[in-house]
mmCIF file of C-alpha atoms in Angstrom:
data_model
loop_
_atom_site.group_PDB
_atom_site.id
_atom_site.type_symbol
_atom_site.label_atom_id
_atom_site.label_comp_id
_atom_site.label_asym_id
_atom_site.label_seq_id
_atom_site.Cartn_x
_atom_site.Cartn_y
_atom_site.Cartn_z
ATOM 1 C CA MET A 1 121.634 -61.234 166.488
ATOM 2 C CA LYS A 2 120.253 -58.002 166.037
ATOM 3 C CA ARG A 3 122.169 -56.824 169.618
ATOM 4 C CA ARG A 4 125.078 -57.998 168.377
ATOM 5 C CA VAL A 5 125.166 -55.714 165.146
ATOM 6 C CA PHE A 6 124.084 -52.910 167.123
ATOM 7 C CA LEU A 7 126.746 -53.284 169.506
ATOM 8 C CA GLN A 8 129.371 -54.010 166.974
ATOM 9 C CA SER A 9 127.989 -50.713 165.151
ATOM 10 C CA THR A 10 127.875 -48.319 168.225
ATOM 11 C CA LEU A 11 131.268 -49.506 169.170
ATOM 12 C CA ALA A 12 132.764 -49.440 165.804
ATOM 13 C CA SER A 13 131.794 -45.416 164.987
ATOM 14 C CA GLY A 14 132.846 -44.621 168.644
ATOM 15 C CA ALA A 15 136.215 -45.785 168.145
ATOM 16 C CA ALA A 16 136.532 -44.615 164.729
ATOM 17 C CA SER A 17 135.781 -40.736 166.041
ATOM 18 C CA MET A 18 138.145 -41.481 168.757
ATOM 19 C CA THR A 19 140.499 -43.907 168.884
ATOM 20 C CA GLY A 20 140.548 -44.545 165.112
ATOM 21 C CA LEU A 21 143.820 -43.147 164.156
ATOM 22 C CA GLY A 22 145.079 -45.442 166.940
ATOM 23 C CA LEU A 23 143.348 -48.399 165.515
ATOM 24 C CA LEU A 24 144.382 -48.211 162.278
ATOM 25 C CA VAL A 25 148.084 -47.161 163.088
ATOM 26 C CA PRO A 26 148.753 -48.470 166.362
ATOM 27 C CA HIS A 27 152.505 -47.400 166.642
ATOM 28 C CA LEU A 28 151.637 -43.945 165.939
ATOM 29 C CA ALA A 29 149.096 -43.335 168.944
ATOM 30 C CA LEU A 30 148.649 -40.251 168.282
ATOM 31 C CA ALA A 31 144.780 -40.510 169.077
ATOM 32 C CA GLU A 32 145.246 -41.068 172.937
ATOM 33 C CA ASP A 33 146.850 -38.041 173.490
ATOM 34 C CA ALA A 34 144.397 -35.810 171.414
ATOM 35 C CA LYS A 35 141.544 -37.181 172.623
ATOM 36 C CA PRO A 36 141.888 -35.424 176.320
ATOM 37 C CA ALA A 37 143.301 -32.274 174.553
ATOM 38 C CA ASP A 38 140.216 -32.324 172.174
ATOM 39 C CA PRO A 39 137.418 -30.547 174.621
ATOM 40 C CA ALA A 40 139.811 -28.429 176.130
ATOM 41 C CA LYS A 41 141.341 -26.871 173.164
ATOM 42 C CA THR A 42 137.626 -26.378 171.134
ATOM 43 C CA GLU A 43 136.064 -24.475 174.332
ATOM 44 C CA PRO A 44 138.265 -21.716 174.844
ATOM 45 C CA THR A 45 138.068 -21.026 171.392
ATOM 46 C CA LYS A 46 134.367 -20.844 171.321
ATOM 47 C CA VAL A 47 133.930 -18.968 174.329
ATOM 48 C CA GLU A 48 136.915 -16.046 173.321
ATOM 49 C CA GLU A 49 135.435 -15.879 169.746
ATOM 50 C CA PRO A 50 132.882 -13.512 170.080
ATOM 51 C CA ALA A 51 134.614 -10.914 172.733
ATOM 52 C CA LYS A 52 137.280 -11.009 170.229
ATOM 53 C CA ALA A 53 134.995 -9.729 167.934
ATOM 54 C CA GLU A 54 133.388 -7.027 169.943
ATOM 55 C CA ALA A 55 136.462 -5.775 170.897
ATOM 56 C CA LYS A 56 138.427 -5.383 167.711
ATOM 57 C CA PRO A 57 136.343 -4.011 165.111
ATOM 58 C CA ALA A 58 139.543 -4.184 162.633
ATOM 59 C CA GLU A 59 139.604 -7.720 163.343
ATOM 60 C CA ALA A 60 136.299 -8.287 162.850
ATOM 61 C CA ALA A 61 136.257 -6.710 159.531
ATOM 62 C CA LYS A 62 139.149 -8.844 158.678
ATOM 63 C CA THR A 63 137.312 -12.010 159.233
ATOM 64 C CA GLU A 64 134.328 -10.519 156.762
ATOM 65 C CA THR A 65 136.898 -10.054 153.898
ATOM 66 C CA ALA A 66 138.290 -13.413 154.579
ATOM 67 C CA ALA A 67 135.026 -15.104 154.111
ATOM 68 C CA ALA A 68 134.128 -12.922 151.064
ATOM 69 C CA SER A 69 136.838 -13.984 149.633
ATOM 70 C CA THR A 70 136.591 -17.406 149.944
ATOM 71 C CA GLU A 71 132.772 -16.811 148.739
ATOM 72 C CA SER A 72 133.998 -17.536 144.979
ATOM 73 C CA SER A 73 136.394 -20.450 145.665
ATOM 74 C CA PRO A 74 135.317 -23.701 144.728
ATOM 75 C CA PHE A 75 135.496 -24.945 147.890
ATOM 76 C CA THR A 76 131.929 -23.036 148.613
ATOM 77 C CA ALA A 77 130.095 -24.459 145.709
ATOM 78 C CA THR A 78 126.978 -26.334 146.471
ATOM 79 C CA SER A 79 127.123 -29.005 143.674
ATOM 80 C CA TYR A 80 129.713 -31.265 141.986
ATOM 81 C CA GLU A 81 129.391 -29.496 138.797
ATOM 82 C CA ASP A 82 130.246 -26.012 139.794
ATOM 83 C CA ALA A 83 132.902 -27.176 142.035
ATOM 84 C CA LEU A 84 134.527 -28.747 138.808
ATOM 85 C CA LYS A 85 133.981 -25.255 137.060
ATOM 86 C CA GLY A 86 135.483 -23.467 139.926
ATOM 87 C CA LEU A 87 138.705 -25.636 139.800
ATOM 88 C CA ASN A 88 138.752 -25.350 135.445
ATOM 89 C CA ILE A 89 138.025 -28.746 134.990
ATOM 90 C CA ALA A 90 135.608 -29.262 132.165
ATOM 91 C CA THR A 91 135.555 -33.283 131.908
ATOM 92 C CA PRO A 92 137.754 -35.390 133.814
ATOM 93 C CA GLU A 93 139.149 -38.483 132.003
ATOM 94 C CA GLU A 94 137.995 -41.406 133.498
ATOM 95 C CA SER A 95 141.771 -43.439 134.441
ATOM 96 C CA ASP A 96 142.604 -46.902 136.481
ATOM 97 C CA LYS A 97 145.494 -44.901 137.204
ATOM 98 C CA VAL A 98 144.075 -42.854 139.859
ATOM 99 C CA LEU A 99 143.466 -44.792 142.727
ATOM 100 C CA ILE A 100 140.923 -44.164 145.935
ATOM 101 C CA LYS A 101 141.335 -46.249 148.950
ATOM 102 C CA ALA A 102 138.090 -45.665 151.117
ATOM 103 C CA PRO A 103 135.895 -47.860 153.255
ATOM 104 C CA GLU A 104 132.857 -49.308 151.016
ATOM 105 C CA ILE A 105 130.722 -48.727 154.031
ATOM 106 C CA ALA A 106 131.437 -45.749 156.600
ATOM 107 C CA GLU A 107 129.786 -46.551 159.796
ATOM 108 C CA ASN A 108 130.592 -43.014 160.975
ATOM 109 C CA GLY A 109 130.016 -40.281 158.417
ATOM 110 C CA ALA A 110 132.045 -37.657 160.436
ATOM 111 C CA VAL A 111 135.232 -39.341 159.911
ATOM 112 C CA VAL A 112 136.154 -41.778 156.822
ATOM 113 C CA PRO A 113 139.497 -42.238 156.074
ATOM 114 C CA VAL A 114 140.247 -41.835 152.369
ATOM 115 C CA THR A 115 143.744 -41.983 150.210
ATOM 116 C CA ILE A 116 144.085 -40.837 146.959
ATOM 117 C CA SER A 117 147.152 -41.675 144.698
ATOM 118 C CA THR A 118 148.151 -42.219 141.182
ATOM 119 C CA THR A 119 150.636 -44.216 139.383
ATOM 120 C CA LEU A 120 150.759 -41.375 136.420
ATOM 121 C CA GLU A 121 154.082 -39.701 135.946
ATOM 122 C CA GLY A 122 154.310 -36.035 136.729
ATOM 123 C CA ALA A 123 151.316 -35.599 138.456
ATOM 124 C CA THR A 124 151.028 -31.875 140.154
ATOM 125 C CA GLN A 125 148.258 -31.903 142.049
ATOM 126 C CA MET A 126 145.155 -33.991 142.959
ATOM 127 C CA GLY A 127 141.897 -33.087 144.461
ATOM 128 C CA LEU A 128 139.164 -34.925 146.311
ATOM 129 C CA LEU A 129 135.184 -34.381 145.759
ATOM 130 C CA ILE A 130 132.057 -36.132 147.719
ATOM 131 C CA LYS A 131 129.519 -35.645 145.140
ATOM 132 C CA ASN A 132 126.554 -35.664 147.722
ATOM 133 C CA ASN A 133 128.071 -33.342 150.228
ATOM 134 C CA PRO A 134 126.470 -29.691 150.634
ATOM 135 C CA THR A 135 129.935 -28.533 149.368
ATOM 136 C CA PRO A 136 131.613 -31.222 147.516
ATOM 137 C CA LEU A 137 135.038 -30.152 147.416
ATOM 138 C CA ALA A 138 137.025 -31.280 150.097
ATOM 139 C CA ALA A 139 140.854 -31.058 149.709
ATOM 140 C CA ILE A 140 142.859 -30.018 147.080
ATOM 141 C CA PHE A 141 146.609 -31.314 147.341
ATOM 142 C CA THR A 142 149.910 -29.559 145.578
ATOM 143 C CA MET A 143 152.879 -31.802 145.375
ATOM 144 C CA GLY A 144 156.397 -30.287 145.717
ATOM 145 C CA GLU A 145 159.093 -31.640 143.780
ATOM 146 C CA GLY A 146 159.940 -35.098 145.676
ATOM 147 C CA THR A 147 156.662 -35.278 147.021
ATOM 148 C CA GLU A 148 155.405 -38.741 146.232
ATOM 149 C CA PRO A 149 151.063 -38.685 144.722
ATOM 150 C CA ASN A 150 149.521 -39.927 147.343
ATOM 151 C CA ALA A 151 147.775 -38.125 150.635
ATOM 152 C CA THR A 152 145.608 -39.512 153.139
ATOM 153 C CA THR A 153 143.333 -37.388 155.147
ATOM 154 C CA ARG A 154 139.674 -37.935 157.106
ATOM 155 C CA ILE A 155 136.281 -36.677 155.723
ATOM 156 C CA LYS A 156 132.884 -36.111 156.657
ATOM 157 C CA MET A 157 130.039 -37.780 154.259
ATOM 158 C CA ALA A 158 126.532 -36.318 154.729
ATOM 159 C CA LYS A 159 125.345 -39.674 153.071
ATOM 160 C CA THR A 160 126.049 -42.433 150.648
ATOM 161 C CA SER A 161 127.947 -40.552 147.536
ATOM 162 C CA ASP A 162 130.525 -40.799 145.573
ATOM 163 C CA VAL A 163 134.221 -40.020 146.338
ATOM 164 C CA VAL A 164 135.692 -38.583 143.207
ATOM 165 C CA ALA A 165 139.409 -38.030 143.018
ATOM 166 C CA PHE A 166 141.078 -36.094 140.399
ATOM 167 C CA VAL A 167 145.017 -36.039 139.453
ATOM 168 C CA LYS A 168 146.234 -32.808 137.450
ATOM 169 C CA VAL A 169 148.974 -34.246 134.864
ATOM 170 C CA GLY A 170 150.348 -31.030 132.851
ATOM 171 C CA ASP A 171 146.823 -29.443 131.426
ATOM 172 C CA LYS A 172 144.929 -32.734 131.329
ATOM 173 C CA THR A 173 143.204 -33.833 134.366
ATOM 174 C CA TYR A 174 142.412 -37.968 135.131
ATOM 175 C CA SER A 175 139.544 -39.145 137.728
ATOM 176 C CA ALA A 176 138.356 -42.308 139.567
ATOM 177 C CA LYS A 177 135.539 -42.624 141.698
ATOM 178 C CA GLN A 178 134.268 -44.721 144.551
ATOM 179 C CA GLU A 179 130.823 -44.822 146.377
ATOM 180 C CA VAL A 180 131.175 -44.756 149.629
ATOM 181 C CA LYS A 181 127.745 -45.913 151.855
ATOM 182 C CA VAL A 182 127.161 -43.981 154.641
ATOM 183 C CA THR A 183 124.880 -45.573 157.716
ATOM 184 C CA LEU A 184 125.311 -42.246 159.676
ATOM 185 C CA GLY A 185 125.548 -39.116 158.622
ATOM 186 C CA GLY A 186 128.250 -36.864 159.523
ATOM 187 C CA CYS A 187 127.064 -33.052 159.195
ATOM 188 C CA GLY A 188 125.601 -32.796 162.550
ATOM 189 C CA GLY A 189 121.879 -32.375 161.036
ATOM 190 C CA MET B 1 151.707 -28.482 171.018
ATOM 191 C CA ALA B 2 148.365 -28.199 169.009
ATOM 192 C CA ILE B 3 150.063 -29.989 165.688
ATOM 193 C CA ARG B 4 151.291 -33.457 166.058
ATOM 194 C CA VAL B 5 153.642 -34.261 163.601
ATOM 195 C CA LYS B 6 155.478 -37.682 162.665
ATOM 196 C CA ALA B 7 157.939 -38.106 160.171
ATOM 197 C CA LYS B 8 159.778 -41.611 159.624
ATOM 198 C CA GLU B 9 162.285 -42.505 156.833
ATOM 199 C CA THR B 10 162.441 -45.738 155.329
ATOM 200 C CA SER B 11 164.584 -46.896 152.473
ATOM 201 C CA GLY B 12 164.834 -43.146 150.769
ATOM 202 C CA ILE B 13 161.141 -42.315 151.467
ATOM 203 C CA VAL B 14 159.870 -40.261 154.709
ATOM 204 C CA GLU B 15 156.160 -40.637 155.549
ATOM 205 C CA VAL B 16 154.815 -37.428 157.244
ATOM 206 C CA LYS B 17 151.569 -37.590 159.689
ATOM 207 C CA ALA B 18 150.017 -34.785 161.083
ATOM 208 C CA LEU B 19 146.964 -34.653 163.088
ATOM 209 C CA MET B 20 145.473 -31.202 164.268
ATOM 210 C CA ASN B 21 143.279 -29.748 166.659
ATOM 211 C CA HIS B 22 140.426 -28.116 164.773
ATOM 212 C CA PRO B 23 136.470 -27.885 165.069
ATOM 213 C CA MET B 24 136.290 -27.501 161.241
ATOM 214 C CA GLU B 25 132.963 -26.228 161.527
ATOM 215 C CA THR B 26 130.862 -26.441 158.013
ATOM 216 C CA GLY B 27 128.592 -23.259 158.848
ATOM 217 C CA GLN B 28 125.665 -26.067 158.161
ATOM 218 C CA ARG B 29 125.328 -27.257 161.708
ATOM 219 C CA LYS B 30 122.862 -25.713 164.369
ATOM 220 C CA ASP B 31 123.770 -25.088 167.642
ATOM 221 C CA LYS B 32 121.346 -27.501 169.495
ATOM 222 C CA ALA B 33 121.009 -25.002 172.448
ATOM 223 C CA THR B 34 119.863 -21.791 170.441
ATOM 224 C CA GLY B 35 118.965 -23.202 167.238
ATOM 225 C CA GLU B 36 121.360 -20.950 165.220
ATOM 226 C CA LEU B 37 123.656 -22.094 162.450
ATOM 227 C CA VAL B 38 127.149 -22.350 163.800
ATOM 228 C CA PRO B 39 129.396 -20.448 161.676
ATOM 229 C CA ALA B 40 131.951 -21.855 159.183
ATOM 230 C CA HIS B 41 135.322 -22.205 160.747
ATOM 231 C CA TYR B 42 137.494 -24.566 158.900
ATOM 232 C CA ILE B 43 141.296 -25.013 158.079
ATOM 233 C CA ASN B 44 141.437 -23.920 154.295
ATOM 234 C CA LYS B 45 145.458 -24.059 153.476
ATOM 235 C CA VAL B 46 148.007 -26.280 155.442
ATOM 236 C CA GLU B 47 151.504 -26.384 154.471
ATOM 237 C CA VAL B 48 154.165 -28.828 154.635
ATOM 238 C CA MET B 49 157.761 -27.757 154.675
ATOM 239 C CA ALA B 50 161.089 -29.367 154.817
ATOM 240 C CA GLY B 51 163.419 -26.661 155.941
ATOM 241 C CA ASP B 52 162.856 -24.246 153.440
ATOM 242 C CA LYS B 53 161.568 -26.864 150.653
ATOM 243 C CA LYS B 54 157.935 -27.039 150.025
ATOM 244 C CA LEU B 55 156.521 -30.621 150.021
ATOM 245 C CA LEU B 56 153.028 -30.317 150.399
ATOM 246 C CA GLU B 57 150.267 -27.582 149.885
ATOM 247 C CA ALA B 58 146.555 -28.997 150.858
ATOM 248 C CA ASN B 59 143.731 -26.353 150.606
ATOM 249 C CA TRP B 60 140.510 -27.573 152.174
ATOM 250 C CA GLY B 61 137.080 -27.199 152.477
ATOM 251 C CA PRO B 62 134.827 -27.656 155.462
ATOM 252 C CA SER B 63 134.308 -31.295 154.547
ATOM 253 C CA VAL B 64 137.237 -32.543 156.313
ATOM 254 C CA SER B 65 136.638 -34.087 159.365
ATOM 255 C CA ALA B 66 137.077 -32.317 162.465
ATOM 256 C CA ASN B 67 140.761 -32.718 164.226
ATOM 257 C CA PRO B 68 141.898 -33.149 160.809
ATOM 258 C CA TYR B 69 144.462 -36.068 159.749
ATOM 259 C CA LEU B 70 146.963 -35.740 157.141
ATOM 260 C CA SER B 71 149.676 -37.903 155.676
ATOM 261 C CA PHE B 72 151.952 -38.062 152.696
ATOM 262 C CA ASN B 73 155.188 -39.387 151.357
ATOM 263 C CA TYR B 74 158.219 -37.544 149.948
ATOM 264 C CA LYS B 75 162.019 -38.642 148.850
ATOM 265 C CA GLY B 76 163.655 -37.699 152.275
ATOM 266 C CA LYS B 77 165.905 -38.339 155.120
ATOM 267 C CA ALA B 78 166.194 -38.996 158.663
ATOM 268 C CA GLY B 79 167.009 -35.760 160.302
ATOM 269 C CA ASP B 80 165.078 -33.599 158.003
ATOM 270 C CA LYS B 81 163.219 -30.424 159.493
ATOM 271 C CA ILE B 82 159.594 -30.582 158.852
ATOM 272 C CA LYS B 83 157.173 -28.041 159.411
ATOM 273 C CA VAL B 84 153.326 -28.417 159.264
ATOM 274 C CA THR B 85 151.507 -24.800 159.150
ATOM 275 C CA TRP B 86 147.808 -24.491 158.978
ATOM 276 C CA THR B 87 145.436 -21.413 158.702
ATOM 277 C CA ASP B 88 141.716 -21.327 159.319
ATOM 278 C CA ASN B 89 138.940 -19.252 157.242
ATOM 279 C CA LYS B 90 138.985 -16.978 160.437
ATOM 280 C CA GLY B 91 142.816 -15.992 160.045
ATOM 281 C CA GLY B 92 143.904 -18.129 162.841
ATOM 282 C CA THR B 93 146.622 -19.975 162.293
ATOM 283 C CA ASP B 94 148.904 -22.618 164.007
ATOM 284 C CA SER B 95 152.151 -24.772 163.448
ATOM 285 C CA GLY B 96 154.023 -27.912 164.714
ATOM 286 C CA GLU B 97 157.551 -29.324 163.867
ATOM 287 C CA THR B 98 159.350 -32.515 164.200
ATOM 288 C CA GLU B 99 162.577 -34.245 162.813
ATOM 289 C CA VAL B 100 162.445 -37.119 160.640
ATOM 290 C CA THR B 101 163.776 -40.129 162.224
ATOM 291 C CA THR B 102 164.839 -43.664 160.716
#
């Protein structure tokens, strides 16, 4: 019995990282092609980067300013409260019209699929925070006209945490949360 | 193509799906060989356009998974030209295009 559980979880986490997308949306079949491209794509960039920085000091400087400018953004805030402060959200009102679709248990914290949506009229912006992550703010989505207030992405989770979605309608902010239990952390620590 | 984009229309609603190639380094992971922190390197902005019209702008932090996936819906039609562009915190950028099918 134990062995079976182990096998299942290994399989599941392996599958989630490589072909998760393929499993979830088989007709899309993006994942198969993405897999072989991965190592090829990431390796050259890693080798290139230091060389580039040495050769072009100007570019290195540009990178530094870019890093400095993100310093103050809510994305680098290291606590949930600071992230909310950076977003200018005082106290979001909990609403059952803000919906989060996420697994209750994530076997692999490196890839947790999350969908946020709302049935509230006039939503212009949505956001996603992971309370216990080192940098809790994961994403902000700003919708154009005609774009429906729903978005799916995949996030990393360091450990079990509440996932919080917020939706801005006019100058009010509504939120909802769901706990996701993580059995294997996703921040490479 | 580094961004794979698919867009499909069903009764007036287009579902856009994009899969990007990016390491999405958080800046908190240690290189196992050297013990040094791997510098943060992540996509911080994704823009999705249909022709000249901006459908969605996503601002991301390092909590988004490596090789990020994004999907959403908008009111549109087959034949719309979809363009997805990302920029990362090191000034890198890439884009991918597709045409909405039925």
